Coordinates of C-alpha atoms and ligand atoms in Angstrom, one line a residue:
M208 CA 85.2 164.7 151.0
W209 CA 86.8 161.0 149.7
K210 CA 89.9 162.1 148.4
N211 CA 90.4 164.7 151.4
M212 CA 89.9 161.3 154.1
G213 CA 93.4 158.6 155.3
L214 CA 93.5 155.4 153.6
T215 CA 92.6 154.0 156.6
G216 CA 89.0 156.0 157.2
K217 CA 88.3 155.3 153.7
I218 CA 88.4 151.4 154.4
I219 CA 87.0 151.6 157.0
V220 CA 84.2 153.5 155.2
A221 CA 84.2 151.0 152.3
M222 CA 84.1 148.4 154.8
V223 CA 80.7 149.9 156.6
I224 CA 79.5 150.8 153.2
G225 CA 79.9 147.5 152.1
I226 CA 78.2 145.7 154.3
I227 CA 75.2 147.5 154.8
L228 CA 74.8 147.3 150.7
G229 CA 75.1 143.2 151.0
L230 CA 72.9 143.3 153.9
F231 CA 70.5 144.9 152.0
I232 CA 70.7 143.1 149.0
N233 CA 69.8 139.7 150.6
Y234 CA 67.4 141.4 153.1
S235 CA 65.4 143.1 149.9
G236 CA 65.4 139.9 147.7
L237 CA 67.6 140.9 145.0
N238 CA 70.1 138.6 145.7
A239 CA 67.3 135.6 144.3
E240 CA 69.6 132.7 142.0
G241 CA 69.4 134.1 137.9
G242 CA 68.0 136.7 138.6
F243 CA 70.3 139.8 137.0
V244 CA 72.3 141.5 140.2
H245 CA 73.0 137.6 141.2
T246 CA 74.2 137.0 138.2
Y247 CA 75.5 140.3 137.3
I248 CA 76.7 142.0 140.8
T249 CA 77.5 139.5 143.3
N250 CA 78.5 137.2 141.4
G251 CA 79.3 139.4 137.8
F252 CA 81.0 142.6 139.2
L253 CA 82.4 142.7 142.9
A254 CA 82.6 139.1 142.2
I255 CA 85.5 139.7 139.7
V256 CA 86.3 142.7 141.9
G257 CA 86.8 141.1 145.4
K258 CA 89.2 138.3 143.4
L259 CA 91.4 140.7 141.7
F260 CA 91.8 141.9 145.3
V261 CA 93.1 139.2 146.9
N262 CA 94.4 137.6 143.9
S263 CA 97.2 141.5 144.3
L264 CA 98.0 140.6 147.8
K265 CA 98.4 136.2 147.2
M266 CA 101.1 137.4 144.4
L267 CA 102.8 138.9 146.8
V268 CA 103.4 136.3 149.8
V269 CA 105.8 134.4 148.5
P270 CA 108.4 136.0 147.2
L271 CA 107.8 138.9 149.9
V272 CA 108.6 136.5 152.7
L273 CA 111.1 134.9 150.8
I274 CA 112.9 138.2 150.3
S275 CA 112.6 140.2 153.8
L276 CA 113.4 136.9 155.3
I277 CA 116.6 136.7 153.6
C278 CA 117.5 140.2 154.3
G279 CA 115.6 139.5 157.7
V280 CA 118.6 136.1 158.7
C281 CA 121.8 138.9 157.3
G282 CA 120.2 141.4 159.8
I283 CA 120.1 139.9 162.7
G284 CA 123.8 138.7 161.4
D285 CA 124.4 135.7 164.4
I286 CA 123.6 132.4 164.3
R287 CA 122.8 131.8 167.7
L288 CA 120.4 135.5 168.4
L289 CA 117.8 133.8 165.0
G290 CA 117.7 130.4 167.3
R291 CA 116.8 132.5 170.4
I292 CA 113.9 134.3 168.8
G293 CA 113.1 131.6 166.3
S294 CA 112.2 129.3 170.5
K295 CA 111.0 132.4 171.6
T296 CA 108.5 133.3 169.3
F297 CA 107.5 130.1 169.1
F298 CA 106.7 129.1 172.4
I299 CA 104.8 132.7 173.2
Y300 CA 102.7 132.0 169.9
M301 CA 101.4 128.3 171.8
M302 CA 101.4 129.9 175.5
T303 CA 99.0 132.9 173.2
T304 CA 96.7 129.8 171.7
A305 CA 96.2 127.2 174.2
L306 CA 95.0 130.3 176.4
A307 CA 92.6 131.4 173.5
I308 CA 91.1 128.1 173.8
A309 CA 90.9 127.7 177.3
T310 CA 89.2 130.9 177.5
A311 CA 86.5 129.9 175.2
I312 CA 86.1 126.4 176.9
G313 CA 85.8 128.4 179.9
L314 CA 83.2 131.0 178.4
G315 CA 81.3 128.1 176.9
I316 CA 81.4 125.6 180.3
V317 CA 79.7 127.9 182.1
F318 CA 77.0 129.8 179.5
G319 CA 75.7 125.5 178.6
I320 CA 75.8 126.3 175.2
G321 CA 74.0 124.1 173.2
K322 CA 72.4 122.7 176.2
G323 CA 68.9 121.3 175.7
M324 CA 69.3 122.9 172.3
D325 CA 66.8 120.6 169.3
I326 CA 68.1 122.0 166.5
E327 CA 68.6 119.8 162.9
T328 CA 72.0 118.8 161.5
E329 CA 71.4 121.7 157.6
A330 CA 74.5 120.3 155.8
A331 CA 76.7 117.3 156.0
F332 CA 79.9 117.9 157.0
E333 CA 82.7 115.8 154.5
A334 CA 85.6 115.0 156.8
E335 CA 88.3 117.2 154.6
S336 CA 91.8 115.4 156.4
A337 CA 94.1 117.5 157.4
P338 CA 97.9 117.5 156.8
P339 CA 99.8 114.9 159.2
L340 CA 101.9 116.1 161.9
L341 CA 104.7 114.1 160.7
D342 CA 104.4 115.1 157.7
V343 CA 104.2 118.9 159.0
F344 CA 108.0 118.6 160.1
S345 CA 108.9 116.3 157.9
N346 CA 108.3 118.5 154.7
I347 CA 109.7 121.3 156.5
I348 CA 113.2 120.6 154.6
P349 CA 111.7 120.8 150.8
S350 CA 112.9 119.1 148.1
N351 CA 111.9 121.2 145.9
P352 CA 111.5 124.7 146.6
I353 CA 110.7 126.2 143.5
S354 CA 107.2 123.7 144.2
A355 CA 107.2 124.3 147.5
M356 CA 107.3 128.5 146.8
A357 CA 104.0 127.7 144.0
N358 CA 102.3 125.9 146.0
G359 CA 103.1 128.4 149.0
D360 CA 104.0 125.6 151.7
M361 CA 105.2 128.9 154.2
L362 CA 107.0 126.8 157.0
S363 CA 109.1 125.6 154.2
I364 CA 109.9 128.8 151.9
I365 CA 111.0 129.9 156.2
F366 CA 113.5 126.9 155.8
F367 CA 114.8 127.8 153.1
A368 CA 115.1 131.4 153.6
I369 CA 116.4 131.4 156.2
L370 CA 119.1 129.0 155.1
I371 CA 120.2 131.2 152.9
G372 CA 120.2 133.9 154.6
I373 CA 123.0 131.8 157.1
S374 CA 124.4 130.5 153.8
I375 CA 124.9 134.3 152.9
L376 CA 126.6 135.8 156.7
M377 CA 129.0 132.3 155.9
V378 CA 130.4 134.1 152.6
G379 CA 130.8 137.3 154.8
K380 CA 132.1 140.4 153.3
P381 CA 132.2 139.1 149.4
A382 CA 128.2 138.8 150.0
K383 CA 127.7 143.0 150.1
G384 CA 126.8 144.1 147.3
L385 CA 124.3 141.2 146.9
V386 CA 122.5 141.4 150.4
Q387 CA 122.4 145.2 149.0
S388 CA 120.2 144.1 146.0
L389 CA 118.3 142.2 148.4
E390 CA 117.1 145.1 150.5
L391 CA 116.5 146.9 147.7
I392 CA 114.0 143.9 145.8
N393 CA 112.3 143.8 149.3
E394 CA 111.5 147.7 149.4
V395 CA 110.3 147.6 146.0
I396 CA 108.3 145.0 146.8
L397 CA 107.0 146.9 149.9
K398 CA 106.1 149.7 147.6
M399 CA 103.9 146.9 145.4
V400 CA 102.2 146.3 148.8
T401 CA 101.6 150.2 149.1
I402 CA 100.0 150.8 145.4
I403 CA 97.7 147.2 146.0
M404 CA 96.6 148.8 150.1
N405 CA 95.8 152.0 148.1
L406 CA 93.1 150.0 146.2
A407 CA 92.3 148.4 149.6
P408 CA 88.8 150.5 150.2
Y409 CA 87.4 149.1 146.4
G410 CA 88.5 145.7 147.4
V411 CA 87.5 145.6 150.3
F412 CA 84.0 147.1 149.5
A413 CA 83.6 144.2 147.0
L414 CA 84.5 141.1 149.2
L415 CA 81.7 142.4 151.8
T416 CA 79.2 143.3 150.1
K417 CA 79.4 140.3 147.8
A418 CA 79.7 138.1 151.1
M419 CA 77.1 139.8 153.2
A420 CA 75.2 139.4 149.7
E421 CA 75.6 136.2 150.0
L422 CA 75.3 135.5 153.5
G423 CA 72.8 137.6 155.3
L424 CA 72.3 137.3 158.9
D425 CA 69.6 134.8 159.6
L426 CA 71.4 131.4 160.2
I427 CA 72.8 133.8 162.8
W428 CA 69.5 134.1 165.0
S429 CA 69.0 130.7 165.0
L430 CA 72.5 129.5 166.3
L431 CA 72.3 132.6 168.6
G432 CA 74.1 131.1 172.1
Y433 CA 76.6 129.6 169.9
V434 CA 77.4 132.6 167.6
A435 CA 77.4 135.1 171.5
V436 CA 79.9 132.8 172.4
L437 CA 82.1 132.3 169.8
V438 CA 82.8 136.3 169.4
G439 CA 82.3 137.4 173.6
S440 CA 85.6 135.0 173.4
L441 CA 87.3 136.3 170.4
A442 CA 86.5 139.6 172.1
F443 CA 87.2 138.8 174.7
H444 CA 90.7 136.8 173.9
F445 CA 92.1 139.6 171.5
F446 CA 91.0 142.5 173.5
I447 CA 91.7 141.9 177.1
T448 CA 94.0 138.6 177.3
M449 CA 96.6 139.7 174.8
M450 CA 96.2 143.4 175.0
I451 CA 97.0 142.4 178.7
V452 CA 99.9 140.0 177.6
L453 CA 101.3 142.6 175.8
K454 CA 101.3 145.7 178.1
L455 CA 103.1 143.2 180.9
F456 CA 105.6 141.4 178.6
S457 CA 106.3 144.8 176.3
G458 CA 104.8 147.9 178.0
L459 CA 103.9 149.2 174.8
S460 CA 100.9 151.4 174.3
I461 CA 97.6 148.8 174.1
K462 CA 95.5 152.1 171.9
T463 CA 98.3 152.5 169.5
F464 CA 98.9 149.3 169.0
L465 CA 94.7 149.2 168.4
V466 CA 94.5 151.7 166.5
K467 CA 97.8 150.7 164.0
M468 CA 96.0 147.5 163.5
R469 CA 92.8 148.4 162.6
E470 CA 94.1 149.0 158.8
V471 CA 95.5 144.8 158.5
Q472 CA 92.2 143.4 160.8
I473 CA 90.1 144.4 158.3
F474 CA 92.1 143.0 155.7
A475 CA 91.3 140.1 157.5
F476 CA 87.9 140.5 158.0
S477 CA 87.7 140.5 154.9
T478 CA 89.6 138.3 152.6
S479 CA 89.3 135.3 155.6
S480 CA 92.8 135.1 155.1
S481 CA 96.1 135.5 157.2
N482 CA 97.9 134.3 154.6
A483 CA 96.6 136.7 152.2
T484 CA 97.0 139.5 154.7
I485 CA 101.1 139.1 155.4
P486 CA 102.3 141.7 153.3
I487 CA 99.8 144.3 155.4
T488 CA 100.9 142.6 158.4
L489 CA 104.3 142.5 157.9
R490 CA 104.1 146.0 156.5
T491 CA 102.2 147.8 159.3
V492 CA 104.8 146.1 161.9
T493 CA 107.4 147.4 160.6
K494 CA 106.4 150.6 158.5
R495 CA 103.6 151.5 161.1
M496 CA 105.5 150.1 164.7
G497 CA 108.8 150.4 164.2
V498 CA 109.4 146.5 164.1
D499 CA 112.9 145.7 162.8
N500 CA 112.7 143.7 159.5
S501 CA 115.1 141.0 161.2
V502 CA 112.4 140.0 163.7
A503 CA 109.0 140.5 161.2
S504 CA 110.1 138.8 158.5
F505 CA 110.5 135.7 160.8
T506 CA 107.5 135.9 162.9
V507 CA 104.6 137.7 160.4
P508 CA 104.8 134.7 158.2
F509 CA 105.6 132.2 161.0
G510 CA 102.7 133.0 163.1
A511 CA 100.1 133.3 160.2
T512 CA 100.7 130.0 159.4
I513 CA 101.5 128.1 162.8
N514 CA 99.4 130.6 165.4
M515 CA 95.7 131.1 164.8
D516 CA 94.2 132.7 168.4
G517 CA 91.0 132.9 166.8
T518 CA 90.2 130.0 164.8
A519 CA 92.0 127.4 168.4
I520 CA 89.1 129.7 170.1
M521 CA 86.3 128.1 167.3
Q522 CA 87.7 125.0 168.6
G523 CA 86.6 125.4 171.9
T524 CA 83.1 127.4 172.0
A525 CA 82.8 124.1 169.0
T526 CA 83.4 121.6 170.7
I527 CA 81.6 122.5 174.0
F528 CA 78.8 122.9 172.0
I529 CA 78.0 120.2 169.7
A530 CA 78.8 117.8 172.8
N531 CA 76.1 119.5 174.4
I532 CA 74.0 119.4 171.2
Y533 CA 74.6 115.4 171.5
G534 CA 74.7 115.3 175.7
I535 CA 78.1 113.9 175.4
D536 CA 79.5 114.4 178.5
L537 CA 83.5 115.5 178.5
S538 CA 86.3 115.3 180.9
V539 CA 89.0 117.0 182.2
T540 CA 91.0 115.0 179.9
D541 CA 89.1 115.6 177.0
Y542 CA 89.1 119.6 177.1
L543 CA 93.3 118.7 178.1
V544 CA 93.4 117.2 174.5
V545 CA 91.0 119.8 172.7
I546 CA 93.4 121.9 174.3
L547 CA 96.7 120.1 173.3
M548 CA 95.2 119.0 170.0
S549 CA 94.3 122.6 168.5
V550 CA 97.5 123.9 169.4
L551 CA 99.1 120.8 167.2
A552 CA 96.7 121.7 164.8
S553 CA 97.5 125.4 163.8
I554 CA 100.8 124.3 163.5
G555 CA 99.6 121.8 160.7
T556 CA 97.7 123.9 158.7
A557 CA 98.6 127.3 156.6
G558 CA 96.1 130.6 157.2
V559 CA 93.8 130.2 154.6
P560 CA 90.1 130.9 154.1
G561 CA 87.6 127.6 156.1
V562 CA 90.8 125.9 157.6
G563 CA 89.7 125.9 161.1
L564 CA 86.6 123.0 159.6
I565 CA 89.0 120.7 158.7
M566 CA 90.9 121.2 162.1
L567 CA 87.8 121.1 163.9
S568 CA 87.3 117.7 162.7
M569 CA 91.0 116.7 163.7
V570 CA 89.3 117.8 167.6
F571 CA 86.4 115.4 167.3
A572 CA 87.6 112.8 166.2
Q573 CA 89.7 112.7 169.1
V574 CA 87.7 113.3 171.6
G575 CA 85.1 110.6 170.0
L576 CA 82.2 114.0 169.7
P577 CA 80.0 112.4 165.9
I578 CA 82.5 114.6 162.9
E579 CA 78.6 115.3 161.1
G580 CA 78.5 117.5 164.3
I581 CA 80.2 120.2 162.4
G582 CA 77.3 120.8 159.7
L583 CA 75.8 122.3 162.1
I584 CA 77.3 125.4 162.5
L585 CA 78.7 124.6 158.7
G586 CA 76.1 128.1 157.6
V587 CA 77.6 130.6 160.2
D588 CA 81.2 129.5 160.0
R589 CA 81.3 131.7 156.4
I590 CA 80.8 135.2 158.9
L591 CA 82.6 134.2 161.1
D592 CA 86.6 132.9 159.7
M593 CA 86.3 136.5 158.9
L594 CA 85.8 137.6 162.7
R595 CA 88.8 135.2 163.9
T596 CA 90.9 135.7 161.0
A597 CA 90.9 138.9 162.3
V598 CA 91.6 138.0 165.8
N599 CA 94.5 135.1 164.5
V600 CA 96.0 138.8 162.5
G601 CA 96.0 140.2 166.0
G602 CA 97.5 137.6 167.8
D603 CA 100.7 137.4 165.1
A604 CA 101.2 141.4 165.5
A605 CA 100.6 141.4 169.3
V606 CA 103.3 139.0 169.7
T607 CA 106.1 140.2 167.0
A608 CA 105.7 143.8 169.2
I609 CA 106.9 141.8 172.5
V610 CA 109.7 140.0 170.8
A611 CA 110.8 142.3 168.5
K612 CA 110.9 144.8 172.6
S613 CA 112.7 142.3 174.6
E614 CA 115.5 142.0 172.1
N615 CA 115.8 145.4 171.5
K616 CA 115.0 145.1 167.8
M617 CA 111.8 148.0 168.1
D618 CA 111.6 151.9 167.1
I619 CA 110.0 153.2 169.4
A620 CA 109.9 156.5 168.1
I621 CA 107.8 155.5 165.1
Y622 CA 105.7 153.2 167.7
N623 CA 104.8 156.2 169.1
D624 CA 104.6 158.4 166.0
P625 CA 100.7 158.4 165.0
D626 CA 101.5 159.3 161.7
A627 CA 104.4 156.5 160.9
G628 CA 104.2 155.5 157.5
T629 CA 100.8 156.9 156.1
K630 CA 102.3 159.2 153.8
D631 CA 103.9 156.4 151.8
V632 CA 100.8 156.5 149.4
F633 CA 100.5 155.7 145.8
D634 CA 98.0 158.3 143.8
G635 CA 99.1 157.0 140.4
H636 CA 102.3 159.8 140.0
I637 CA 105.9 158.8 140.1
D638 CA 108.5 161.5 142.4
E639 CA 109.1 163.7 139.3
N640 CA 113.1 163.6 140.8
N641 CA 112.5 159.9 140.6
E642 CA 111.8 160.3 137.5
R643 CA 114.6 162.0 135.8
E644 CA 117.2 160.2 138.2
F645 CA 116.3 157.4 135.9
S646 CA 116.1 159.3 132.1
E647 CA 119.7 160.2 133.6
V648 CA 120.8 156.1 134.3
F649 CA 119.5 155.4 130.9
S650 CA 120.7 157.0 129.2
D651 CA 124.2 157.8 129.7
G652 CA 124.7 156.0 133.0
V653 CA 125.8 152.4 133.4
M654 CA 124.0 150.4 131.3
G655 CA 123.5 153.2 127.9
S656 CA 128.1 152.6 127.7
E657 CA 127.4 149.1 128.3
Y658 CA 124.8 148.9 125.1
D659 CA 127.1 151.3 123.2
D660 CA 130.1 148.5 123.5
V661 CA 127.7 145.7 122.1
D662 CA 126.9 147.9 119.3
R663 CA 130.2 148.8 118.0
R664 CA 131.1 145.6 118.4
R665 CA 128.6 144.3 116.0
Ligands
LIG35 N1 91.0 131.4 157.7 C1 91.5 131.8 159.0 C2 93.1 132.3 158.7 O1 93.1 132.2 157.8 C3 91.9 130.0 159.4 C4 90.3 129.6 159.9 O2 90.4 129.6 161.2 O3 89.9 128.8 159.1 O4 93.3 132.1 159.7

C-alpha cells in the first residue's frame, strides 16, 4: 500500500504517525531523561534523521535562490517591469501582514484573553536583540557576497542576484550561452529538490515524533485561552482572509490552492522554518501552480524573509495576553504601534525557528510591556512556531500567485491540473535514455576529443 501511495499521501501519513507516536512516547513517560528512548531514540536516531533532513533542505536554499533569481531577472528582461513586480509584492506582503496582526488584536480583545489569570512566570526570558532596522537596510548591499551567502543573508543574496541578472541583460546577446547554462543549473538544483522531497516522509516522521515526544501537549492546557485565540486567528487569517484576498485579486480556485499547498505547509510545520522550506515552496509554485520562475524566484525568498503573517499574529495575540495578565491598559495608539512594529520587525528578521520571540521583545519594548512576560508563553512557543510557520509560507505562496496572475506570468492550465508536478519523482533509478546519452557524450563527444588532444600532446 505504501508503495502505491502518492508522495503527498505518504507525507501526511508520516506526519500523523509521527505526532501520535511522539505523544505516546511523551505520555507513557518513555522519554524520561537518561532512559534508553530519550538517549538513543529521540535524541539519537530521530534527532540525526531530522537534522539530516533539515540540512538537506537548507543546503539547497542559497544556490537555488541565487541561480533561480538570476534566471528570473533575465526571464523578465525589463528592468522597469522588475521594479513594478518588486514594489507590488512588497506592498501586498506588508498589507497582508498588517491585516494578520489586526485580526489577532481584534480577536484577542473580543475574547479578553489573559484577563483575571494569575500565572507564575515559568522560565526567565533572555531577550535577544533583533538587528536594528538601519543595519537591515544598510546590509542589503553585501560588502562581501560570499560571506552573505555563507551566512544565508537572504536580502543581500537577493540584491546580488538581481544585480548579476541586470548586468547579464546589459551584456545582451553574447551572454545567451551563460543564461542557458544557468537555466540548466537551475533545473539541476530543482532535481535535487525532487530527490529530497522523496525523503520527506522519513524526515517529517523523525522531526514530528521527536518534537511531540519532547513537548507533549500538557502546557497547552494551562495556557488554553492564549493558544485557542492564537490558533483561531491563524486559521481565520489563512483560510478566510487570505483566501478572500486570493480570490478577489486573482480569481484563482481556492480549493486547488489549498490542496497544492499541503506539502509545503507540512514541510514548514515540521521544520519551523520558512527559509528551509524555500526550495519546496519554489518548486510547488512553479511546477505545480504554473507560476513563472521570473516572478516566483523573487517573491518566494523575499517572502520567506519579510512576510510573516503567522508570526505577526503571534505578536498581536501575545501583546493582548501579556498586557491583560499584567493589568496594563493599552491605548489605540499602542495598538497601532504594535501593528507598525510587527510589520517592520518582520522585514529585518529571517524565517528561522523561534525568531518570532525576538520580534516580540522588540514590540514589547516599544509599547512598554514587561519583556519577562514573554517567559509566560515560552513553553508553548515551540509548537505554535510550527503552526505559524505553516501560515507564513501560505502567505508567501498566495501573494506569489496573486502577483504572477496580475502580471500574466502564470500558466493557468498547470494551476488547474491536479497532477501537475507530481510525476517528477525520484525512485532511485535514472532514465535509461539519459544514461545512454551521457555515456555517448563522454566516450566520443566534445569532452572525449579534447582529452584525446591533451593526451597526444603529452
Ligand atoms: N519560524 C518562523 C518562520 O520561519 C518565524 C517565527 O515565527 O519564529 O517563518
